[in-house]
Structures are given as C-alpha cells and as structure tokens.
Short mmCIF file of C-alpha atoms in Angstrom, two decimals:
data_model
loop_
_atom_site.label_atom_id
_atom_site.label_comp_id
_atom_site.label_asym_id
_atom_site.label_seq_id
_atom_site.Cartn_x
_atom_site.Cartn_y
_atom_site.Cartn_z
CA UNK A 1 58.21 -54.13 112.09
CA UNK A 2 59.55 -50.84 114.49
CA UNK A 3 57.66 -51.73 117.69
CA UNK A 4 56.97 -47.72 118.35
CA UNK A 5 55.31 -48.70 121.70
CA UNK A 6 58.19 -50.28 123.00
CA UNK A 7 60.12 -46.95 122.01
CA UNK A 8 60.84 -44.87 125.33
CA UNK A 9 60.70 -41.68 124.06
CA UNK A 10 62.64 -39.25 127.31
CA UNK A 11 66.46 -38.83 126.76
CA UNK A 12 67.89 -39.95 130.30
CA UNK A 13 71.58 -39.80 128.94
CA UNK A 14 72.32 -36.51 127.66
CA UNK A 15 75.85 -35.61 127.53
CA UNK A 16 76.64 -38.42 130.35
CA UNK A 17 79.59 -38.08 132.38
CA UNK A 18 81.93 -36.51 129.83
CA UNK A 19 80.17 -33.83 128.37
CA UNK A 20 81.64 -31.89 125.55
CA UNK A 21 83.74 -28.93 126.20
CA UNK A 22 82.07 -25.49 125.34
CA UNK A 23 84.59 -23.32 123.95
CA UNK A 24 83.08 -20.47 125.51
CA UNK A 25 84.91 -17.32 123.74
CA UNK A 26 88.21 -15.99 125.33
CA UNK A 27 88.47 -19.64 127.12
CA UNK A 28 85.78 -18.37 129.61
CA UNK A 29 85.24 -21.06 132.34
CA UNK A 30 81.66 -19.71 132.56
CA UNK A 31 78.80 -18.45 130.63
CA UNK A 32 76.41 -16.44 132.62
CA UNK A 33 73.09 -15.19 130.48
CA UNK A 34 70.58 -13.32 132.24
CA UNK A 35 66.74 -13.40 130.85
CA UNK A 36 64.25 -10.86 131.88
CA UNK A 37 60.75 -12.06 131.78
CA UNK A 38 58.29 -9.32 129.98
CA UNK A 39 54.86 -10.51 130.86
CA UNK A 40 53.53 -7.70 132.03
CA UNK A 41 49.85 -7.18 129.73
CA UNK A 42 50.21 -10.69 129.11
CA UNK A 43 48.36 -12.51 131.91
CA UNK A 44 45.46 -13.97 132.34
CA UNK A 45 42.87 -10.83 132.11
CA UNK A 46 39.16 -10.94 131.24
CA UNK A 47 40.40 -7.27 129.34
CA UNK A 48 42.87 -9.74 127.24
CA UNK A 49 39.62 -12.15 126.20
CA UNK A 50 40.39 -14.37 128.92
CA UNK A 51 37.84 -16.18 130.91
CA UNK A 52 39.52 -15.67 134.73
CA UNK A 53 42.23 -13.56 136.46
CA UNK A 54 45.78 -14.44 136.62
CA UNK A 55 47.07 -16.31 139.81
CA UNK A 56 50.29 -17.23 139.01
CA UNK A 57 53.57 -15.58 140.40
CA UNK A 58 52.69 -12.70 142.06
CA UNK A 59 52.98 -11.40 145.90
CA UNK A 60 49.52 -12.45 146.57
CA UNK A 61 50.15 -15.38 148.31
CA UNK A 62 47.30 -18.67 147.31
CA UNK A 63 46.12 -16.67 144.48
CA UNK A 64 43.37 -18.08 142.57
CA UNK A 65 41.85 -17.15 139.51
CA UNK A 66 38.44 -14.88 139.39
CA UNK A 67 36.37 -16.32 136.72
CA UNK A 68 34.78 -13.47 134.78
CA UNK A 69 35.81 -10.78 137.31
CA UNK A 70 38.78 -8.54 136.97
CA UNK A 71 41.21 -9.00 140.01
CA UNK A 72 42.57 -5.53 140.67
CA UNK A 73 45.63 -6.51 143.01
CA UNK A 74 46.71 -8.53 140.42
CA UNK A 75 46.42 -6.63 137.48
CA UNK A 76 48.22 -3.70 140.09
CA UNK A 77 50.83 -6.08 141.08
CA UNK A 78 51.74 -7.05 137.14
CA UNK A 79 51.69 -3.48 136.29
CA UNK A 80 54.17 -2.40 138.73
CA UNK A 81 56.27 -4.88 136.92
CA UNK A 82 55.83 -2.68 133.78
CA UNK A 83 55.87 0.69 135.34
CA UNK A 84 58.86 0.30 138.04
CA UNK A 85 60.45 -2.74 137.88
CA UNK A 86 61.42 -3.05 134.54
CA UNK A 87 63.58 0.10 134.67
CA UNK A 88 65.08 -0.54 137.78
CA UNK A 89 66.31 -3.41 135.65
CA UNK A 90 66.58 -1.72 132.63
CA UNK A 91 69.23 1.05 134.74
CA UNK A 92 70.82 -1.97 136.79
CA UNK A 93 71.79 -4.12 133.52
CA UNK A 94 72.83 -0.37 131.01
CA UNK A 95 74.63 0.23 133.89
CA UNK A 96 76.96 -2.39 134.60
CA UNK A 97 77.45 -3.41 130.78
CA UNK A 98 75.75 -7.00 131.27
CA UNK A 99 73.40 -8.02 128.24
CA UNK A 100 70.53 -9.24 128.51
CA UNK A 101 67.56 -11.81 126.81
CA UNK A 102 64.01 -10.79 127.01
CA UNK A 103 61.39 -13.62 127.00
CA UNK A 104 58.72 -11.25 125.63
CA UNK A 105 55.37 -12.27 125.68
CA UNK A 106 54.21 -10.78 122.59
CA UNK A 107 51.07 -9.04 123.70
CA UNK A 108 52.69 -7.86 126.30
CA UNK A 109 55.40 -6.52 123.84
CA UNK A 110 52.56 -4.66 122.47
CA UNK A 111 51.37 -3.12 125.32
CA UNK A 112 54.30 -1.72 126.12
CA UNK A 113 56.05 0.38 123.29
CA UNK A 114 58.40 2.33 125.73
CA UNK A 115 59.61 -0.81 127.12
CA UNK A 116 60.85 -1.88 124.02
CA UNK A 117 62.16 1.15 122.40
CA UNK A 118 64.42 0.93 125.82
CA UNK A 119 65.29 -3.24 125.23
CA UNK A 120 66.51 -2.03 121.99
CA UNK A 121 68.44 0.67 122.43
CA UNK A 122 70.28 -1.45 125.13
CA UNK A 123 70.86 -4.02 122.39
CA UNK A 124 68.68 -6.92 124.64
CA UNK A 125 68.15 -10.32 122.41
CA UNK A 126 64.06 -9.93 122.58
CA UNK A 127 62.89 -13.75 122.09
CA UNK A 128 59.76 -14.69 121.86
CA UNK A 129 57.10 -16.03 125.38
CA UNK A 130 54.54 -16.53 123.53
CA UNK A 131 51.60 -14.71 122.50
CA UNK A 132 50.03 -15.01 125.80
CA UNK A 133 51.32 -15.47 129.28
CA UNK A 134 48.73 -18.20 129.81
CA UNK A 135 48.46 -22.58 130.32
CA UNK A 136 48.80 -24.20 127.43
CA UNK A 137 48.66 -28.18 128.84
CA UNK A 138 45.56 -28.84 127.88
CA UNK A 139 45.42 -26.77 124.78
CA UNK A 140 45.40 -28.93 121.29
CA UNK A 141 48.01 -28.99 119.10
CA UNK A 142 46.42 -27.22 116.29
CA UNK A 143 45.71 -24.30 118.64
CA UNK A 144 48.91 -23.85 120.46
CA UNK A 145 50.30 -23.74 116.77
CA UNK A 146 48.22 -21.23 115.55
CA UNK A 147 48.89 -19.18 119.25
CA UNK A 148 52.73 -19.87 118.05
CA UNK A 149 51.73 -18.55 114.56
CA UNK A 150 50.44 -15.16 115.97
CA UNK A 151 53.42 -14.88 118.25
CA UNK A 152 55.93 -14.52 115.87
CA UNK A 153 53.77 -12.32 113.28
CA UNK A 154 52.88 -10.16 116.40
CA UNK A 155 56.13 -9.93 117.63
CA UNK A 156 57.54 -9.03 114.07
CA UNK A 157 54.82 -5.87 113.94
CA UNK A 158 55.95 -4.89 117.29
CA UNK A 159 60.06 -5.51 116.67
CA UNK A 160 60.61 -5.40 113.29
CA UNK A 161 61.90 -8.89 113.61
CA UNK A 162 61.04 -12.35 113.87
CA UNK A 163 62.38 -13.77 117.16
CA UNK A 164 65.75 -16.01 116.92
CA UNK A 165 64.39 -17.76 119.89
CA UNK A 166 60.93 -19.44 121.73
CA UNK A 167 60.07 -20.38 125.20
CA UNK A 168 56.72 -20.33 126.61
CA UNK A 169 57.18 -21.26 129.72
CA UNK A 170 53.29 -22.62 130.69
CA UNK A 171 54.13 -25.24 127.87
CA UNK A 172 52.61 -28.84 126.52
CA UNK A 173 54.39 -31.95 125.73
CA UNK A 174 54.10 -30.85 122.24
CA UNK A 175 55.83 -27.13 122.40
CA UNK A 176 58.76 -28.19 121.68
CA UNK A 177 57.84 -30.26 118.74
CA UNK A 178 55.43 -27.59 117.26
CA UNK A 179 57.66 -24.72 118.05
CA UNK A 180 60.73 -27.50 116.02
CA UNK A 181 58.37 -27.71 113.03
CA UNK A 182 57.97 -24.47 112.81
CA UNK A 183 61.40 -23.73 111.71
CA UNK A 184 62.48 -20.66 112.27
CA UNK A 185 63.88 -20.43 115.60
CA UNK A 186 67.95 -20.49 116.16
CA UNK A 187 67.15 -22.55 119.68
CA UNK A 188 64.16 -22.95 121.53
CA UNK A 189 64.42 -23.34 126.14
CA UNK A 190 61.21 -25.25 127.12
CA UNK A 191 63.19 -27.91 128.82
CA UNK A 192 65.23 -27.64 132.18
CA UNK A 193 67.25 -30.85 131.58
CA UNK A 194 70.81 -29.87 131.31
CA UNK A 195 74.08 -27.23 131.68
CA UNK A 196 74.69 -26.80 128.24
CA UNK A 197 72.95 -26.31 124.83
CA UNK A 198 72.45 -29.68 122.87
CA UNK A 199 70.96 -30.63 119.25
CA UNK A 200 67.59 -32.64 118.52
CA UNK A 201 66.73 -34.26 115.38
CA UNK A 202 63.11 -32.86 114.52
CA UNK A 203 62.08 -34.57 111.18
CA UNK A 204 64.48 -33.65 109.00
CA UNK A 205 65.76 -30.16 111.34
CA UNK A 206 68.01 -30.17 113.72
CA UNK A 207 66.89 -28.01 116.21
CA UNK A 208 69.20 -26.90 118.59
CA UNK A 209 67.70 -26.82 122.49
CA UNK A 210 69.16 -24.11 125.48
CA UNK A 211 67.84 -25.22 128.59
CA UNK A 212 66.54 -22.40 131.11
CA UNK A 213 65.73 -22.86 135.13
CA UNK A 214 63.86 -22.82 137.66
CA UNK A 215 65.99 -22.87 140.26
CA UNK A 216 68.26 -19.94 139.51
CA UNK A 217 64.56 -17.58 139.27
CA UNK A 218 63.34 -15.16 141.28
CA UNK A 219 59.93 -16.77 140.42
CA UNK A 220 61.10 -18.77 143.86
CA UNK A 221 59.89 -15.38 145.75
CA UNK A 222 56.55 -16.34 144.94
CA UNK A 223 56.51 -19.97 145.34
CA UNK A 224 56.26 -22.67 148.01
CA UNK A 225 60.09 -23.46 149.49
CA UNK A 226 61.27 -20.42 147.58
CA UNK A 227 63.70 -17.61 148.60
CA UNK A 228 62.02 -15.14 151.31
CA UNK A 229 64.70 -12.94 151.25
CA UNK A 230 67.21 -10.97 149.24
CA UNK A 231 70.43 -12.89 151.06
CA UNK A 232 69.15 -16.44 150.17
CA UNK A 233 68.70 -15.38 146.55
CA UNK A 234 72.45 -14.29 146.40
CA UNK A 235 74.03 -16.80 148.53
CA UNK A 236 71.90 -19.74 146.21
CA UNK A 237 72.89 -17.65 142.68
CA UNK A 238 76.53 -17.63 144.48
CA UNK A 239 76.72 -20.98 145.26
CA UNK A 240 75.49 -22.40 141.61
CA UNK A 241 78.19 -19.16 139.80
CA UNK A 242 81.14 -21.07 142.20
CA UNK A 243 80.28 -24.87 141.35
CA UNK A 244 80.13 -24.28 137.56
CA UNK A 245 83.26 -22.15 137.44
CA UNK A 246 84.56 -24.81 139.33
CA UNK A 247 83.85 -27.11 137.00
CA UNK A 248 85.13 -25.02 134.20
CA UNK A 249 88.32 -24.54 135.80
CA UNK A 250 88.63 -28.48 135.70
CA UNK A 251 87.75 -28.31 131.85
CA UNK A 252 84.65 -28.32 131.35
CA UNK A 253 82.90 -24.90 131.00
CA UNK A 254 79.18 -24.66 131.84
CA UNK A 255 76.06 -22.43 131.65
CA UNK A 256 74.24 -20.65 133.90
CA UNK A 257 70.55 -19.46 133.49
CA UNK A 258 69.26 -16.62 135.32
CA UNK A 259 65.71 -16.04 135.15
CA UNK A 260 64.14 -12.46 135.77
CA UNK A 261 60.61 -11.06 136.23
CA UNK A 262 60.01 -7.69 136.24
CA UNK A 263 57.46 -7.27 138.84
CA UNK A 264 59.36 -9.84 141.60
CA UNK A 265 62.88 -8.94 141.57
CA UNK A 266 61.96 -5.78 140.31
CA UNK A 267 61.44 -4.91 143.41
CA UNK A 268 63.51 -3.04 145.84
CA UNK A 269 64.25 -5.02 148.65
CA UNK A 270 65.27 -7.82 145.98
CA UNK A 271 67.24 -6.37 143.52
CA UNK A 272 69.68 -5.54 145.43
CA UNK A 273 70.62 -9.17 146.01
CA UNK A 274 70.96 -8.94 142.48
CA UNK A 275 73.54 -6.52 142.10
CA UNK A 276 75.70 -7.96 145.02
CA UNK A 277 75.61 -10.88 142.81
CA UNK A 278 76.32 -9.61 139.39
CA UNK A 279 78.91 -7.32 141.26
CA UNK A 280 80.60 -10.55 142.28
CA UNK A 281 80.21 -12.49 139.02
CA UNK A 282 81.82 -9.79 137.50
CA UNK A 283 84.58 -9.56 139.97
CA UNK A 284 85.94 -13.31 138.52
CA UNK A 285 88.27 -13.44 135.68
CA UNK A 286 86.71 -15.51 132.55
CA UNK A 287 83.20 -15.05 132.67
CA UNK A 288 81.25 -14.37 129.59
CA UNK A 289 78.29 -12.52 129.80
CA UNK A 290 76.17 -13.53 126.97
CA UNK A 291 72.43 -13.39 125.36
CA UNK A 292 71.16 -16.46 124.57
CA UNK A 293 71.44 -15.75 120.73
CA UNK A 294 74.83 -15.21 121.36
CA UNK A 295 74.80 -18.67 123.12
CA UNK A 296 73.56 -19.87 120.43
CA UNK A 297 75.64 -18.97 117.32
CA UNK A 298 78.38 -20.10 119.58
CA UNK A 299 77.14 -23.86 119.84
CA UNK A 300 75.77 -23.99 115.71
CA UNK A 301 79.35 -22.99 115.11
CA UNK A 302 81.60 -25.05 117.26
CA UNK A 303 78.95 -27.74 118.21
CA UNK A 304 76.99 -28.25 114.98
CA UNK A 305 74.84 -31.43 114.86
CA UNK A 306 76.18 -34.85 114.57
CA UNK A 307 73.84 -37.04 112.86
CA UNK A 308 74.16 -40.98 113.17
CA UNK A 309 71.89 -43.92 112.89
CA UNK A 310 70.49 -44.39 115.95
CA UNK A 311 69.70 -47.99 117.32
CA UNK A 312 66.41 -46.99 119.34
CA UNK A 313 65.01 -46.03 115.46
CA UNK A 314 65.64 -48.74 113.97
CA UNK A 315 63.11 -51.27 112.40
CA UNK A 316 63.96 -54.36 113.25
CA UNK A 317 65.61 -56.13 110.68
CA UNK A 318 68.18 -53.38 110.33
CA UNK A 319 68.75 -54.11 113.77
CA UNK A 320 68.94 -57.38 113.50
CA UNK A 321 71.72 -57.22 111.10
CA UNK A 322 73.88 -54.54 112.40
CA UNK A 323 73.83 -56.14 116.32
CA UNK A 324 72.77 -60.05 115.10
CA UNK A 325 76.50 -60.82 115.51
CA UNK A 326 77.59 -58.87 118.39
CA UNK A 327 77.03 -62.31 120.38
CA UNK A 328 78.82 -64.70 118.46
CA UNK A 329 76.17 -66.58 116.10
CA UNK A 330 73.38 -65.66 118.10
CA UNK A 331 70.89 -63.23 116.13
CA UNK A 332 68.11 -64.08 118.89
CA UNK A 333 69.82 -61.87 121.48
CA UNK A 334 69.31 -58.98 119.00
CA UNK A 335 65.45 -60.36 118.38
CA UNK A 336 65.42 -59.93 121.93
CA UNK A 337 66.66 -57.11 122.45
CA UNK A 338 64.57 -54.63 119.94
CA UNK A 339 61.72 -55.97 121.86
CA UNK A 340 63.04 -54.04 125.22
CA UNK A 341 61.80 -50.40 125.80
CA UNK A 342 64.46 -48.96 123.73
CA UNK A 343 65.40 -45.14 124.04
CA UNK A 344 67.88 -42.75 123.61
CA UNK A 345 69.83 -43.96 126.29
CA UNK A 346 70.42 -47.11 124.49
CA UNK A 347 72.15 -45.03 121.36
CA UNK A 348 75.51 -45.49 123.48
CA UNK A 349 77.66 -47.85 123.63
CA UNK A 350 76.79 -48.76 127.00
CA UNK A 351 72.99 -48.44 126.39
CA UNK A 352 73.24 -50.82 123.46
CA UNK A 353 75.29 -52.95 125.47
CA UNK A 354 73.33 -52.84 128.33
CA UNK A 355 69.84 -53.88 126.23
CA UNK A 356 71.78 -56.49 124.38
CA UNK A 357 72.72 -58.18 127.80
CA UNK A 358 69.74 -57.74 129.20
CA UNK A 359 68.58 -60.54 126.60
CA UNK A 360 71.49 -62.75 127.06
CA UNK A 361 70.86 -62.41 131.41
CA UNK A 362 67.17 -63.29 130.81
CA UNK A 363 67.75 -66.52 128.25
CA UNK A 364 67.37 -70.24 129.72
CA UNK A 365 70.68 -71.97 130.73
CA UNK A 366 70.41 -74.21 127.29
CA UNK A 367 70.25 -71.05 125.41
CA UNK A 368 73.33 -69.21 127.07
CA UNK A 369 75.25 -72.48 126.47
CA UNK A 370 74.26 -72.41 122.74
CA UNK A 371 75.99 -69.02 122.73
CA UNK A 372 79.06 -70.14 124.70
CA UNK A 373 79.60 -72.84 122.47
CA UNK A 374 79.22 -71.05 119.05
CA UNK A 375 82.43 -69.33 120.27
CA UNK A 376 85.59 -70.48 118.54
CA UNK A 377 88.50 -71.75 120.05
CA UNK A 378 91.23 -69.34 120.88
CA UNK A 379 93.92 -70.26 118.34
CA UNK A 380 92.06 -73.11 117.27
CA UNK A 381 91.26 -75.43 113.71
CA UNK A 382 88.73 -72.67 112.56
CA UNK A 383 91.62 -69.81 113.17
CA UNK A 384 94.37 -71.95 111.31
CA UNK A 385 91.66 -72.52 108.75
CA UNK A 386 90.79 -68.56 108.51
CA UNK A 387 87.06 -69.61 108.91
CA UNK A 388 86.51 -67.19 112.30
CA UNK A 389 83.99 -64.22 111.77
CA UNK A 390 85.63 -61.05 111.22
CA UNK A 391 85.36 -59.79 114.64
CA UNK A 392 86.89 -62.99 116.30
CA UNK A 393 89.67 -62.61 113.38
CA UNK A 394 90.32 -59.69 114.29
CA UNK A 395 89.94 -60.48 118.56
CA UNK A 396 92.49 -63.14 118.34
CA UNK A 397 94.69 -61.07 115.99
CA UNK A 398 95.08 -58.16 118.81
CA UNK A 399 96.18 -60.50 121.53
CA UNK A 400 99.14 -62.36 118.53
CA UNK A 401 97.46 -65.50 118.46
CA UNK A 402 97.51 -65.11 114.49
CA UNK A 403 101.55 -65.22 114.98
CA UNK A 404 101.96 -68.27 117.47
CA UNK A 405 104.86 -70.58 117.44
CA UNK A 406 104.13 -74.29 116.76
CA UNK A 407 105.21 -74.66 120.37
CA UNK A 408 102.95 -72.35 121.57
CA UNK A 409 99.50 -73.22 118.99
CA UNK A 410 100.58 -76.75 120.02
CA UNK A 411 100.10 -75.53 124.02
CA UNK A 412 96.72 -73.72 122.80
CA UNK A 413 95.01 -77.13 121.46
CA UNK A 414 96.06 -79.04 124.02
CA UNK A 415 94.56 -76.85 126.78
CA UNK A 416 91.28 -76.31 124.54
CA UNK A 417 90.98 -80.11 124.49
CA UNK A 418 91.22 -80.40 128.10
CA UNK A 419 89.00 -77.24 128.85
CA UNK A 420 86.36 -78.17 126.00
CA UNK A 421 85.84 -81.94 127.29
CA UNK A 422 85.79 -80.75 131.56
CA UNK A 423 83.60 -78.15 130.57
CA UNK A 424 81.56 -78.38 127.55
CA UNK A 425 82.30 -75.29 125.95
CA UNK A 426 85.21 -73.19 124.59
CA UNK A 427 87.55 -71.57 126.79
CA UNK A 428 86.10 -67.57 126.13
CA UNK A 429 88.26 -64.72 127.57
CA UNK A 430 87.96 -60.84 125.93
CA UNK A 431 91.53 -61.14 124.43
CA UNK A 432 91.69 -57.32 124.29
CA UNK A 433 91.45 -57.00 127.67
CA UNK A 434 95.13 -59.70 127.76
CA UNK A 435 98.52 -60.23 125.53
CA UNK A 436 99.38 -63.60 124.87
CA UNK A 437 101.05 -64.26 128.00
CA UNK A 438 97.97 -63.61 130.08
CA UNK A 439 95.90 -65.36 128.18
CA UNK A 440 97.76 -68.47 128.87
CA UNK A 441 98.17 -67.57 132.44
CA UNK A 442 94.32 -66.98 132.29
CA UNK A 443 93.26 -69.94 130.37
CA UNK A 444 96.05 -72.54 132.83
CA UNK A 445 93.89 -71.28 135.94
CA UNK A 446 90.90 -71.50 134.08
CA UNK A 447 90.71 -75.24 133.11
CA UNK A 448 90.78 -76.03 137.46
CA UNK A 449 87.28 -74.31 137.97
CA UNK A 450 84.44 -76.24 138.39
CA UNK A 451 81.74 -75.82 135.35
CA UNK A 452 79.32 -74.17 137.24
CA UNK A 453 82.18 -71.40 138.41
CA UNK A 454 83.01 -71.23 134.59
CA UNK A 455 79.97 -71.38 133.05
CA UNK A 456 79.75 -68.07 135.00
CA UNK A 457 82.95 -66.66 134.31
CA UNK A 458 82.25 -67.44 130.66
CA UNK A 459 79.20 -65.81 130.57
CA UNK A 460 80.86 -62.85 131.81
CA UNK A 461 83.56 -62.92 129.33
CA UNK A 462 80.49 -62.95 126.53
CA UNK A 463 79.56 -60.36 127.55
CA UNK A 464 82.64 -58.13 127.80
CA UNK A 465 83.91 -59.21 123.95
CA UNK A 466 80.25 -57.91 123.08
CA UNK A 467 80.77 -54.42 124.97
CA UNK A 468 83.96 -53.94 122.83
CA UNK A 469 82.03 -55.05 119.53
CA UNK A 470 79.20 -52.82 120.00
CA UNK A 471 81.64 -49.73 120.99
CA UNK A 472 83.17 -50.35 117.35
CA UNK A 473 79.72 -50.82 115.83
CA UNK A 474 78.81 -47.14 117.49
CA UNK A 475 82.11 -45.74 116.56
CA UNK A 476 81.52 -41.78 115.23
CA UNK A 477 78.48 -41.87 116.18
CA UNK A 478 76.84 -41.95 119.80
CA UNK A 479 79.64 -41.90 122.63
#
C-alpha cells in the first residue's frame, strides 16, 4: 500500500548544487527578461462586481479595502498606471530595443485597447494574470478554474490569441495544478523557488515551470522593507545582474526576473533607476534579453523533460524490490524506509541514501549485526563458489579479488578467520573506495580494533557500499 500521508509533497532539492547548464543562445552568461505587470482595470473595484476596494500595491501607504464604497485615490492611483506609466515604459523599452513580457490581467487587457495595440506593435509576449487582479487563497478549486477558463477565452477576444503563458500572482496552492491540467500553457511562473526554468510531471503533462520574483520588483516601493528610493532599486537590480553573470562566467548561466508595474515604477522619480540599470546591463557583453516565451522554447528544446521512476511514488512493494537489497539481505531497511516522509528530495541518490540509512541508524544493535553479518567475506568460500549477490560480485570484482593468487586468497581466509572469530562479523570495507593493496593494508589494521570500535567502523562501511548501490540503482534518472 503507497502510504500518501507519509508523502512530503514540497521539492527542497531542485537542481542541487550542480545545476544544469542553460545554453542560453550566443553562449550568453545571462538571461535578463523583463515583465511588465498590466493590472490596471483589474483590481479590486465595486465597478468590476467586486465587494471592496483594492489595497494592495499602491502609494497609499496601510491601505485597506472599502467594502461597498469606491476608493477614489485608489482607483486614481491604478489609473495613472494606465494613462502615464505604461508609456513611459512603453517609450523606455521601444527605445532601447529590450523585449518585453506582459502579465496581462485579462480584464484589464480589455479595458485598455490602446495599450495593447501598442504591446503588439512592440512585439511584447502578452501572457496571461488572470482574469482578475484579485485573492484567490481561499477561492475553491472549481472556481479559480472556471476564473482560469474565462481568462484565456477573454484574453483570446481581446488578443487574438490564447496566452503561451499563466501567472496570477494572488495564487492558491492549487494554481499551479489547475493552471497544469489545463494544458495549454508553454510554462506557467507561480512559484519563486529557483534561477532557472525546470519541468514538473502533472498527470500525464509535463509542464514546464519559469520562476518569477519578488525581490527583483518594484512592487518593493510599496511594501514594508522595500526600496524608498530610485538608487537602492538600481544598486539591488545591479548587485543580483553582477552575481549571476558571475556565475555564468564560471559555467553556469542563470536567469534573472524583473518584475514591472505600471503605476510604481512608472513613475518618474523611479524609472529612471531603471534605465541606469538597463543602460548598464546592456553595457556587458553576453547578455540575452529575452521574453519569457522565448525562455521558454529555449528550455523545451535543449532541456526537454526527463522522465524516471521516482522512489517517493512508489507503492511499496516496488520499493521493496528495487532497494530490498541495497543493504545486503536486509529487505526490512527498505520496509523501513518507505515508511519515512518520503519526497522529492529523496529521488537522488543521496536522498534515497539518506532515507535508507536513516532506517539502518534507527535499528536495535541485534538488528544492525544481522546486517553486518549477512555480508560475505571479502574473497571468501561464497566468492570461490560464485554464490555472492550480483552487486557483491561485482564489488569484489572492481577491487581484483576475482583474480587473486593462491598466495594472496590464502592471506584473505586467514585474516577473515581471525577477524570473523575477534569480532563476530565479516570484515566489510566499500572495495570501490580501495585496490587490492589497500584493502589488505585496511583489513591488517582492522583485525587490532576493539569490537565496539569496529562494530562502528563496519557500520559505516554498510553504509558507504549502499550509497554506491543506490547511485547505480538511480543511474539516468535523478542525479
């Protein structure tokens, strides 16, 4: 039976610490994308059917909502977003050459058919923000779907096209999911988790995620701890441009979100800031300036998905007998360890490994000396015999002990005798970690511990053979 409670269900691996290198076109070190938020009509409006004001992002600082009263600053303060800022953006971005991606909320889009005649003349990706720029945490799934539903239909009448890609922003744990099932979008950017695009199996999809920020957003002028001035936006959108072409100069190329909103940076004692910084981005060799589209038919054609079966999706017998052996005659340690809260972090080798120990750590003393003692001998009866499991066959093989000389398998069951009968239990090293020579160098200092010290040392070695056996089991599949 698949214990689905005991199923963690977050992804606290990712890439890990080699992550995969982009391949950014032209061997950029950098990919810079820059998305203008078009909310703007969108809000929270009791003119939009809504039952309060908007109160989120604006210059009205501790903004809360009016319920069933318009709230004429704010409506004003979106607007000028519409009216002003969006051209200062639209001129700024035409001007310098630098594409852009539009989150358009798609009432908004409506609202605004000027606006969008310019987004498309400038050749902007226009993705979809939903149908509303409202909170959807507490809305059911059934009618953030249908919301979803009217999004895209909306935003086809008002584009002439489906949107490529989603975000909404005020999201649910189940956007992603629901905007997944839906099936049409090239990558959806409701998650804030990583540097670089990256694939999810949804059902039978894979839907490929591009994470957006929060950091690198002038939504921080209108937030607690956020920038209060045009020189701390640039020197913070500096600082993150300078570590990530860092990094790509060492190899491994990056991403960097920008996130726009009309109506703050907009403004003109921000946008400046801005410029300076797009002015400098541009100034560095190997930066490509992309859409998120763009972004995206880059990583479906030089990243496409990888599927492999995963251990945290298992049930357990398939578990049991793809990891039963990984400690040597000891299926309970896999029994154990599909009881653990298994996640994605334990598709890796070192996950796996890490679970599978976890069981062998927590096991009585008897038990742990039941698994030291179903080891074989190094170069022992059951080896001349060919009677070892495959693994150990093929563990004892790498070091040469297949190929001894009588001398030397002569040496080997000697020493086993004297180590088995001091200590109670075969002499266990991880031979690929030794050649033949070290082993006996290994096993000669070995046989003067005292049990205690070697049960220990053992243990340890159990537990490296079964890293090495579960990186082969995981082989092509999960790094």
């Amino acid at each position: 039976m698949h214990k689905t409670e005991k199923r963690y269900v977050r992804n606290m691996s990712g890439y890990g610490p080699t992550p995969p290198t982009a391949n950014w076109p032209g061997g950029a070190k950098i990919a810079v994308q820059f998305v203008i938020n078009y909310e703007e009509g969108g809000e929270n409006c009791i003119l939009h059917g809504d039952a309060a004001s908007e109160a989120f992002l604006s210059e009205i600082v501790g903004a809360a909502q009016w319920p069933g009263q318009r709230h004429w600053n704010m409506e004003s303060i979106y607007e000028y977003g519409a009216r002003a800022g969006f051209w200062r953006l639209h001129r700024l971005f035409t001007g310098m050459g630098i594409p852009a991606t539009v989150y358009g909320v798609a009432s908004a889009l409506a609202r605004s058919p000027e606006q969008v005649a310019a987004m498309q003349d400038a050749d902007w990706e226009i993705a979809s923000h939903g149908l509303k720029w409202i909170e959807y945490k507490d809305a059911s799934p059934e009618a953030e779907k249908a919301d979803m539903l009217e999004a895209i239909r909306l935003h086809e009448e008002v584009t002439g096209a489906k949107p490529l890609g989603w975000y909404t922003g005020r999201c649910s744990a189940n956007t992603v999911a629901l905007a997944s099932e839906i099936g049409i979008f090239d990558y959806i950017s409701d998650i804030y988790d990583d540097d670089l695009p990256y694939w999810i199996e949804a059902g039978e999809r894979d839907q490929l995620l591009i994470p957006y920020t929060l950091d690198c957003n002038d939504m921080r002028f209108a937030t607690a701890q956020g920038f209060n001035s045009g020189d701390q936006y640039f020197a913070y959108l500096k600082d993150t441009f300078d570590c990530l072409y860092e990094e790509g100069e060492a190899g491994t190329p990056k991403m960097m979100n920008i996130g726009l909103h009309c109506r703050l940076v907009g403004r003109p004692g921000r946008i400046m800031a801005l410029k300076r910084f797009m002015d400098y981005a541009q100034s560095k060799g190997d930066v490509w300036f992309a859409r998120r589209i763009d972004i995206a038919r880059h990583w479906h054609k030089t990243h496409p998905p990888v599927r492999f079966e995963r251990p945290s999706q298992m049930d357990e017998a398939r578990f049991v007998a793809l990891y039963g052996g990984i400690f040597e005659h000891s299926p309970w340690i896999a029994e154990r360890a599909f009881a653990l809260e298994l996640g994605p972090a334990h598709d890796t080798a070192i996950g796996l490994h890490s679970a599978l120990c976890r069981a062998f750590r927590s096991a009585s003393h008897g038990e742990k000396l039941s698994v030291l003692q179903a080891h074989p001998d190094l170069a022992g009866k059951l080896a001349a015999a060919k009677q070892l499991t495959a693994d150990s066959t093929v563990e004892q093989a790498s070091a040469g002990l297949d190929i001894l000389s009588d001398d030397e398998r002569d040496q080997f069951m000697a020493m086993n005798k004297i180590y088995m009968e001091k200590h109670g239990f075969p002499f266990i090293i991880a031979v690929r970690d030794h050649d033949k020579a070290s082993i006996l160098e290994a096993f000669i200092q070995r046989i003067e511990n005292d049990s205690d010290t070697e049960f220990a040392t053992a243990c340890k070695q159990v537990e490296r053979i079964a890293f090495y056996r579960v990186s082969d089991s995981l082989a092509g599949g999960a790094r």
